[in-house]
Amino acid sequence: MLASLRCCFNPNGSQNRSRVNASKRERLRNMKVFVLDNSLRESTVGQAVGHSTGDKLKVFDATAACGFTHQIVGCFSTNRRVDDKFAALLQERG
């Protein structure tokens, strides 16, 4: 998406249609896109405050509304954290 926008707009926000690369745009339009977003995963290093289950639920629902079919919902280990509670909440929701 950003690549296709960059070919139409200058950094200052003005349009520049003469710079549109039609073949590049066609390739982007027909590409299968892979999005890797770690918004739901709790960082295990250097994070003083993490997500609440409510925060995670909002992100989960927003990404599901975008049509994402596979989501990483947490990082699990022997130490219990909000990811464990969130996974249980998703399991209850069905």
GROMACS .gro file of N, CA, C and O in nm:
model
  376
    1MET      N    1   0.082  -0.119   0.000
    1MET     CA    2   0.000   0.000   0.000
    1MET      C    3   0.086   0.125   0.000
    1MET      O    4   0.065   0.214  -0.079
    2LEU      N    5   0.184   0.131   0.090
    2LEU     CA    6   0.269   0.250   0.094
    2LEU      C    7   0.346   0.268  -0.035
    2LEU      O    8   0.362   0.379  -0.082
    3ALA      N    9   0.393   0.159  -0.093
    3ALA     CA   10   0.468   0.170  -0.217
    3ALA      C   11   0.382   0.231  -0.327
    3ALA      O   12   0.427   0.314  -0.405
    4SER      N   13   0.254   0.192  -0.333
    4SER     CA   14   0.167   0.248  -0.436
    4SER      C   15   0.135   0.394  -0.409
    4SER      O   16   0.120   0.473  -0.500
    5LEU      N   17   0.127   0.433  -0.281
    5LEU     CA   18   0.102   0.573  -0.248
    5LEU      C   19   0.223   0.659  -0.277
    5LEU      O   20   0.210   0.772  -0.322
    6ARG      N   21   0.340   0.606  -0.252
    6ARG     CA   22   0.462   0.683  -0.275
    6ARG      C   23   0.478   0.721  -0.422
    6ARG      O   24   0.536   0.822  -0.454
    7CYS      N   25   0.429   0.637  -0.511
    7CYS     CA   26   0.447   0.668  -0.652
    7CYS      C   27   0.349   0.776  -0.699
    7CYS      O   28   0.364   0.829  -0.806
    8CYS      N   29   0.250   0.812  -0.619
    8CYS     CA   30   0.151   0.912  -0.658
    8CYS      C   31   0.168   1.046  -0.587
    8CYS      O   32   0.117   1.147  -0.633
    9PHE      N   33   0.233   1.047  -0.474
    9PHE     CA   34   0.239   1.167  -0.392
    9PHE      C   35   0.382   1.204  -0.359
    9PHE      O   36   0.465   1.119  -0.330
   10ASN      N   37   0.408   1.331  -0.360
   10ASN     CA   38   0.538   1.381  -0.315
   10ASN      C   39   0.539   1.382  -0.164
   10ASN      O   40   0.433   1.386  -0.101
   11PRO      N   41   0.655   1.385  -0.101
   11PRO     CA   42   0.660   1.391   0.046
   11PRO      C   43   0.586   1.511   0.104
   11PRO      O   44   0.537   1.504   0.215
   12ASN      N   45   0.574   1.620   0.028
   12ASN     CA   46   0.503   1.738   0.080
   12ASN      C   47   0.352   1.724   0.065
   12ASN      O   48   0.279   1.815   0.102
   13GLY      N   49   0.305   1.613   0.011
   13GLY     CA   50   0.162   1.587   0.004
   13GLY      C   51   0.095   1.622  -0.128
   13GLY      O   52  -0.019   1.590  -0.150
   14SER      N   53   0.166   1.688  -0.218
   14SER     CA   54   0.103   1.726  -0.345
   14SER      C   55   0.106   1.609  -0.442
   14SER      O   56   0.198   1.528  -0.442
   15GLN      N   57   0.005   1.603  -0.527
   15GLN     CA   58  -0.002   1.494  -0.623
   15GLN      C   59   0.096   1.518  -0.737
   15GLN      O   60   0.124   1.630  -0.775
   16ASN      N   61   0.145   1.409  -0.791
   16ASN     CA   62   0.235   1.416  -0.905
   16ASN      C   63   0.205   1.295  -0.993
   16ASN      O   64   0.273   1.195  -0.987
   17ARG      N   65   0.102   1.306  -1.072
   17ARG     CA   66   0.057   1.193  -1.154
   17ARG      C   67   0.160   1.152  -1.258
   17ARG      O   68   0.160   1.039  -1.303
   18SER      N   69   0.248   1.240  -1.298
   18SER     CA   70   0.345   1.206  -1.402
   18SER      C   71   0.446   1.102  -1.354
   18SER      O   72   0.510   1.038  -1.436
   19ARG      N   73   0.456   1.081  -1.223
   19ARG     CA   74   0.552   0.985  -1.170
   19ARG      C   75   0.491   0.848  -1.145
   19ARG      O   76   0.557   0.759  -1.096
   20VAL      N   77   0.364   0.827  -1.177
   20VAL     CA   78   0.299   0.699  -1.155
   20VAL      C   79   0.359   0.595  -1.249
   20VAL      O   80   0.367   0.615  -1.369
   21ASN      N   81   0.400   0.484  -1.192
   21ASN     CA   82   0.455   0.373  -1.269
   21ASN      C   83   0.342   0.271  -1.285
   21ASN      O   84   0.312   0.195  -1.193
   22ALA      N   85   0.278   0.270  -1.401
   22ALA     CA   86   0.159   0.187  -1.425
   22ALA      C   87   0.188   0.038  -1.408
   22ALA      O   88   0.107  -0.035  -1.349
   23SER      N   89   0.301  -0.009  -1.455
   23SER     CA   90   0.330  -0.152  -1.443
   23SER      C   91   0.354  -0.191  -1.297
   23SER      O   92   0.312  -0.296  -1.252
   24LYS      N   93   0.419  -0.101  -1.222
   24LYS     CA   94   0.441  -0.127  -1.079
   24LYS      C   95   0.308  -0.130  -1.005
   24LYS      O   96   0.283  -0.217  -0.922
   25ARG      N   97   0.221  -0.037  -1.037
   25ARG     CA   98   0.090  -0.032  -0.972
   25ARG      C   99   0.010  -0.159  -1.005
   25ARG      O  100  -0.056  -0.215  -0.918
   26GLU      N  101   0.015  -0.205  -1.128
   26GLU     CA  102  -0.058  -0.327  -1.168
   26GLU      C  103  -0.002  -0.448  -1.092
   26GLU      O  104  -0.077  -0.532  -1.045
   27ARG      N  105   0.130  -0.456  -1.079
   27ARG     CA  106   0.192  -0.566  -1.004
   27ARG      C  107   0.147  -0.563  -0.859
   27ARG      O  108   0.112  -0.667  -0.802
   28LEU      N  109   0.145  -0.444  -0.797
   28LEU     CA  110   0.102  -0.432  -0.658
   28LEU      C  111  -0.045  -0.470  -0.643
   28LEU      O  112  -0.084  -0.533  -0.545
   29ARG      N  113  -0.127  -0.432  -0.739
   29ARG     CA  114  -0.270  -0.461  -0.731
   29ARG      C  115  -0.297  -0.611  -0.731
   29ARG      O  116  -0.389  -0.659  -0.666
   30ASN      N  117  -0.214  -0.686  -0.800
   30ASN     CA  118  -0.236  -0.830  -0.814
   30ASN      C  119  -0.154  -0.915  -0.718
   30ASN      O  120  -0.161  -1.037  -0.722
   31MET      N  121  -0.075  -0.851  -0.632
   31MET     CA  122   0.010  -0.924  -0.538
   31MET      C  123  -0.068  -0.981  -0.421
   31MET      O  124  -0.162  -0.918  -0.373
   32LYS      N  125  -0.027  -1.097  -0.376
   32LYS     CA  126  -0.075  -1.147  -0.249
   32LYS      C  127   0.012  -1.083  -0.142
   32LYS      O  128   0.134  -1.085  -0.152
   33VAL      N  129  -0.051  -1.025  -0.041
   33VAL     CA  130   0.023  -0.950   0.059
   33VAL      C  131   0.031  -1.029   0.189
   33VAL      O  132  -0.065  -1.092   0.230
   34PHE      N  133   0.147  -1.024   0.251
   34PHE     CA  134   0.169  -1.085   0.381
   34PHE      C  135   0.197  -0.973   0.479
   34PHE      O  136   0.289  -0.893   0.458
   35VAL      N  137   0.116  -0.963   0.582
   35VAL     CA  138   0.133  -0.859   0.683
   35VAL      C  139   0.177  -0.925   0.813
   35VAL      O  140   0.112  -1.017   0.862
   36LEU      N  141   0.286  -0.878   0.868
   36LEU     CA  142   0.334  -0.926   0.997
   36LEU      C  143   0.323  -0.812   1.096
   36LEU      O  144   0.395  -0.714   1.088
   37ASP      N  145   0.230  -0.824   1.188
   37ASP     CA  146   0.204  -0.720   1.287
   37ASP      C  147   0.212  -0.783   1.424
   37ASP      O  148   0.141  -0.878   1.454
   38ASN      N  149   0.297  -0.730   1.508
   38ASN     CA  150   0.316  -0.785   1.642
   38ASN      C  151   0.240  -0.708   1.749
   38ASN      O  152   0.274  -0.713   1.866
   39SER      N  153   0.136  -0.637   1.712
   39SER     CA  154   0.062  -0.554   1.807
   39SER      C  155   0.006  -0.635   1.924
   39SER      O  156   0.001  -0.587   2.036
   40LEU      N  157  -0.040  -0.756   1.898
   40LEU     CA  158  -0.101  -0.836   2.004
   40LEU      C  159   0.000  -0.907   2.092
   40LEU      O  160  -0.030  -0.941   2.206
   41ARG      N  161   0.117  -0.930   2.041
   41ARG     CA  162   0.218  -1.005   2.116
   41ARG      C  163   0.281  -0.915   2.221
   41ARG      O  164   0.324  -0.805   2.194
   42GLU      N  165   0.287  -0.965   2.343
   42GLU     CA  166   0.352  -0.891   2.450
   42GLU      C  167   0.503  -0.900   2.434
   42GLU      O  168   0.557  -1.008   2.412
   43SER      N  169   0.568  -0.789   2.446
   43SER     CA  170   0.713  -0.790   2.444
   43SER      C  171   0.763  -0.847   2.577
   43SER      O  172   0.711  -0.814   2.682
   44THR      N  173   0.862  -0.931   2.571
   44THR     CA  174   0.913  -0.992   2.694
   44THR      C  175   1.037  -0.920   2.744
   44THR      O  176   1.088  -0.952   2.850
   45VAL      N  177   1.088  -0.826   2.667
   45VAL     CA  178   1.210  -0.757   2.704
   45VAL      C  179   1.188  -0.607   2.702
   45VAL      O  180   1.137  -0.552   2.606
   46GLY      N  181   1.226  -0.541   2.810
   46GLY     CA  182   1.228  -0.395   2.812
   46GLY      C  183   1.094  -0.327   2.808
   46GLY      O  184   1.083  -0.215   2.762
   47GLN      N  185   0.991  -0.391   2.855
   47GLN     CA  186   0.858  -0.330   2.853
   47GLN      C  187   0.807  -0.315   2.995
   47GLN      O  188   0.784  -0.412   3.065
   48ALA      N  189   0.789  -0.191   3.037
   48ALA     CA  190   0.743  -0.165   3.174
   48ALA      C  191   0.593  -0.190   3.188
   48ALA      O  192   0.547  -0.243   3.288
   49VAL      N  193   0.517  -0.152   3.088
   49VAL     CA  194   0.371  -0.167   3.093
   49VAL      C  195   0.326  -0.234   2.964
   49VAL      O  196   0.366  -0.192   2.855
   50GLY      N  197   0.242  -0.335   2.974
   50GLY     CA  198   0.195  -0.405   2.855
   50GLY      C  199   0.049  -0.379   2.828
   50GLY      O  200  -0.013  -0.291   2.887
   51HIS      N  201  -0.007  -0.457   2.737
   51HIS     CA  202  -0.148  -0.446   2.702
   51HIS      C  203  -0.236  -0.506   2.811
   51HIS      O  204  -0.197  -0.602   2.876
   52SER      N  205  -0.356  -0.454   2.822
   52SER     CA  206  -0.458  -0.521   2.903
   52SER      C  207  -0.533  -0.617   2.811
   52SER      O  208  -0.519  -0.610   2.688
   53THR      N  209  -0.612  -0.705   2.867
   53THR     CA  210  -0.692  -0.794   2.781
   53THR      C  211  -0.788  -0.711   2.696
   53THR      O  212  -0.815  -0.746   2.582
   54GLY      N  213  -0.839  -0.601   2.750
   54GLY     CA  214  -0.927  -0.513   2.673
   54GLY      C  215  -0.857  -0.451   2.554
   54GLY      O  216  -0.912  -0.443   2.444
   55ASP      N  217  -0.731  -0.406   2.575
   55ASP     CA  218  -0.651  -0.351   2.465
   55ASP      C  219  -0.630  -0.456   2.357
   55ASP      O  220  -0.646  -0.431   2.238
   56LYS      N  221  -0.593  -0.575   2.401
   56LYS     CA  222  -0.566  -0.683   2.306
   56LYS      C  223  -0.692  -0.720   2.227
   56LYS      O  224  -0.687  -0.746   2.108
   57LEU      N  225  -0.807  -0.718   2.294
   57LEU     CA  226  -0.932  -0.750   2.227
   57LEU      C  227  -0.966  -0.647   2.119
   57LEU      O  228  -1.012  -0.683   2.010
   58LYS      N  229  -0.941  -0.519   2.147
   58LYS     CA  230  -0.965  -0.415   2.047
   58LYS      C  231  -0.877  -0.434   1.924
   58LYS      O  232  -0.924  -0.423   1.811
   59VAL      N  233  -0.749  -0.464   1.947
   59VAL     CA  234  -0.657  -0.487   1.835
   59VAL      C  235  -0.699  -0.612   1.758
   59VAL      O  236  -0.703  -0.612   1.634
   60PHE      N  237  -0.733  -0.717   1.829
   60PHE     CA  238  -0.775  -0.842   1.765
   60PHE      C  239  -0.897  -0.820   1.677
   60PHE      O  240  -0.902  -0.862   1.562
   61ASP      N  241  -0.999  -0.751   1.730
   61ASP     CA  242  -1.121  -0.727   1.653
   61ASP      C  243  -1.095  -0.637   1.533
   61ASP      O  244  -1.153  -0.657   1.425
   62ALA      N  245  -1.007  -0.538   1.549
   62ALA     CA  246  -0.974  -0.448   1.437
   62ALA      C  247  -0.903  -0.523   1.325
   62ALA      O  248  -0.934  -0.504   1.207
   63THR      N  249  -0.809  -0.611   1.360
   63THR     CA  250  -0.738  -0.685   1.257
   63THR      C  251  -0.829  -0.789   1.192
   63THR      O  252  -0.821  -0.812   1.072
   64ALA      N  253  -0.919  -0.847   1.269
   64ALA     CA  254  -1.015  -0.942   1.212
   64ALA      C  255  -1.109  -0.870   1.115
   64ALA      O  256  -1.143  -0.924   1.009
   65ALA      N  257  -1.147  -0.746   1.147
   65ALA     CA  258  -1.234  -0.668   1.059
   65ALA      C  259  -1.166  -0.635   0.927
   65ALA      O  260  -1.232  -0.613   0.825
   66CYS      N  261  -1.032  -0.633   0.926
   66CYS     CA  262  -0.956  -0.609   0.803
   66CYS      C  263  -0.950  -0.733   0.715
   66CYS      O  264  -0.902  -0.727   0.603
   67GLY      N  265  -0.994  -0.846   0.767
   67GLY     CA  266  -0.994  -0.968   0.689
   67GLY      C  267  -0.875  -1.057   0.711
   67GLY      O  268  -0.856  -1.156   0.640
   68PHE      N  269  -0.791  -1.026   0.810
   68PHE     CA  270  -0.677  -1.113   0.838
   68PHE      C  271  -0.729  -1.248   0.886
   68PHE      O  272  -0.819  -1.254   0.969
   69THR      N  273  -0.673  -1.355   0.836
   69THR     CA  274  -0.721  -1.488   0.869
   69THR      C  275  -0.633  -1.559   0.971
   69THR      O  276  -0.676  -1.655   1.033
   70HIS      N  277  -0.509  -1.517   0.987
   70HIS     CA  278  -0.418  -1.577   1.083
   70HIS      C  279  -0.363  -1.467   1.173
   70HIS      O  280  -0.315  -1.365   1.124
   71GLN      N  281  -0.371  -1.489   1.303
   71GLN     CA  282  -0.325  -1.388   1.397
   71GLN      C  283  -0.242  -1.453   1.507
   71GLN      O  284  -0.279  -1.556   1.562
   72ILE      N  285  -0.130  -1.390   1.539
   72ILE     CA  286  -0.049  -1.431   1.654
   72ILE      C  287  -0.106  -1.356   1.773
   72ILE      O  288  -0.111  -1.233   1.773
   73VAL      N  289  -0.153  -1.427   1.872
   73VAL     CA  290  -0.223  -1.362   1.982
   73VAL      C  291  -0.140  -1.347   2.108
   73VAL      O  292  -0.182  -1.282   2.203
   74GLY      N  293  -0.021  -1.404   2.112
   74GLY     CA  294   0.058  -1.391   2.232
   74GLY      C  295   0.188  -1.467   2.225
   74GLY      O  296   0.217  -1.537   2.129
   75CYS      N  297   0.261  -1.451   2.331
   75CYS     CA  298   0.388  -1.520   2.348
   75CYS      C  299   0.378  -1.595   2.481
   75CYS      O  300   0.366  -1.532   2.586
   76PHE      N  301   0.380  -1.725   2.476
   76PHE     CA  302   0.353  -1.804   2.595
   76PHE      C  303   0.481  -1.867   2.650
   76PHE      O  304   0.569  -1.907   2.574
   77SER      N  305   0.489  -1.875   2.781
   77SER     CA  306   0.603  -1.938   2.847
   77SER      C  307   0.555  -1.994   2.981
   77SER      O  308   0.435  -1.995   3.009
   78THR      N  309   0.648  -2.034   3.062
   78THR     CA  310   0.610  -2.087   3.194
   78THR      C  311   0.561  -1.977   3.286
   78THR      O  312   0.489  -2.003   3.381
   79ASN      N  313   0.603  -1.853   3.262
   79ASN     CA  314   0.555  -1.739   3.341
   79ASN      C  315   0.421  -1.692   3.284
   79ASN      O  316   0.412  -1.661   3.166
   80ARG      N  317   0.320  -1.687   3.368
   80ARG     CA  318   0.188  -1.643   3.324
   80ARG      C  319   0.183  -1.492   3.308
   80ARG      O  320   0.237  -1.418   3.388
   81ARG      N  321   0.120  -1.447   3.197
   81ARG     CA  322   0.101  -1.304   3.173
   81ARG      C  323  -0.035  -1.281   3.109
   81ARG      O  324  -0.116  -1.373   3.098
   82VAL      N  325  -0.055  -1.160   3.063
   82VAL     CA  326  -0.184  -1.123   3.005
   82VAL      C  327  -0.215  -1.207   2.881
   82VAL      O  328  -0.332  -1.230   2.850
   83ASP      N  329  -0.114  -1.256   2.811
   83ASP     CA  330  -0.138  -1.340   2.694
   83ASP      C  331  -0.217  -1.465   2.729
   83ASP      O  332  -0.303  -1.509   2.652
   84ASP      N  333  -0.190  -1.521   2.844
   84ASP     CA  334  -0.263  -1.641   2.887
   84ASP      C  335  -0.410  -1.608   2.913
   84ASP      O  336  -0.499  -1.683   2.874
   85LYS      N  337  -0.435  -1.495   2.979
   85LYS     CA  338  -0.573  -1.452   3.004
   85LYS      C  339  -0.645  -1.421   2.874
   85LYS      O  340  -0.762  -1.453   2.857
   86PHE      N  341  -0.573  -1.357   2.782
   86PHE     CA  342  -0.632  -1.322   2.653
   86PHE      C  343  -0.669  -1.446   2.573
   86PHE      O  344  -0.777  -1.453   2.514
   87ALA      N  345  -0.582  -1.545   2.571
   87ALA     CA  346  -0.611  -1.670   2.500
   87ALA      C  347  -0.734  -1.738   2.558
   87ALA      O  348  -0.820  -1.790   2.485
   88ALA      N  349  -0.746  -1.737   2.692
   88ALA     CA  350  -0.864  -1.795   2.756
   88ALA      C  351  -0.990  -1.717   2.717
   88ALA      O  352  -1.095  -1.776   2.692
   89LEU      N  353  -0.980  -1.584   2.711
   89LEU     CA  354  -1.093  -1.502   2.671
   89LEU      C  355  -1.136  -1.532   2.528
   89LEU      O  356  -1.256  -1.546   2.501
   90LEU      N  357  -1.040  -1.547   2.438
   90LEU     CA  358  -1.074  -1.581   2.299
   90LEU      C  359  -1.139  -1.720   2.290
   90LEU      O  360  -1.231  -1.740   2.212
   91GLN      N  361  -1.091  -1.812   2.371
   91GLN     CA  362  -1.149  -1.945   2.372
   91GLN      C  363  -1.294  -1.939   2.421
   91GLN      O  364  -1.381  -2.006   2.364
   92GLU      N  365  -1.323  -1.857   2.520
   92GLU     CA  366  -1.459  -1.840   2.570
   92GLU      C  367  -1.550  -1.779   2.464
   92GLU      O  368  -1.667  -1.815   2.453
   93ARG      N  369  -1.496  -1.686   2.387
   93ARG     CA  370  -1.573  -1.619   2.281
   93ARG      C  371  -1.606  -1.713   2.166
   93ARG      O  372  -1.701  -1.692   2.092
   94GLY      N  373  -1.524  -1.817   2.150
   94GLY     CA  374  -1.547  -1.913   2.043
   94GLY      C  375  -1.476  -1.876   1.924
   94GLY      O  376  -1.478  -1.856   1.820
   0.00000   0.00000   0.00000
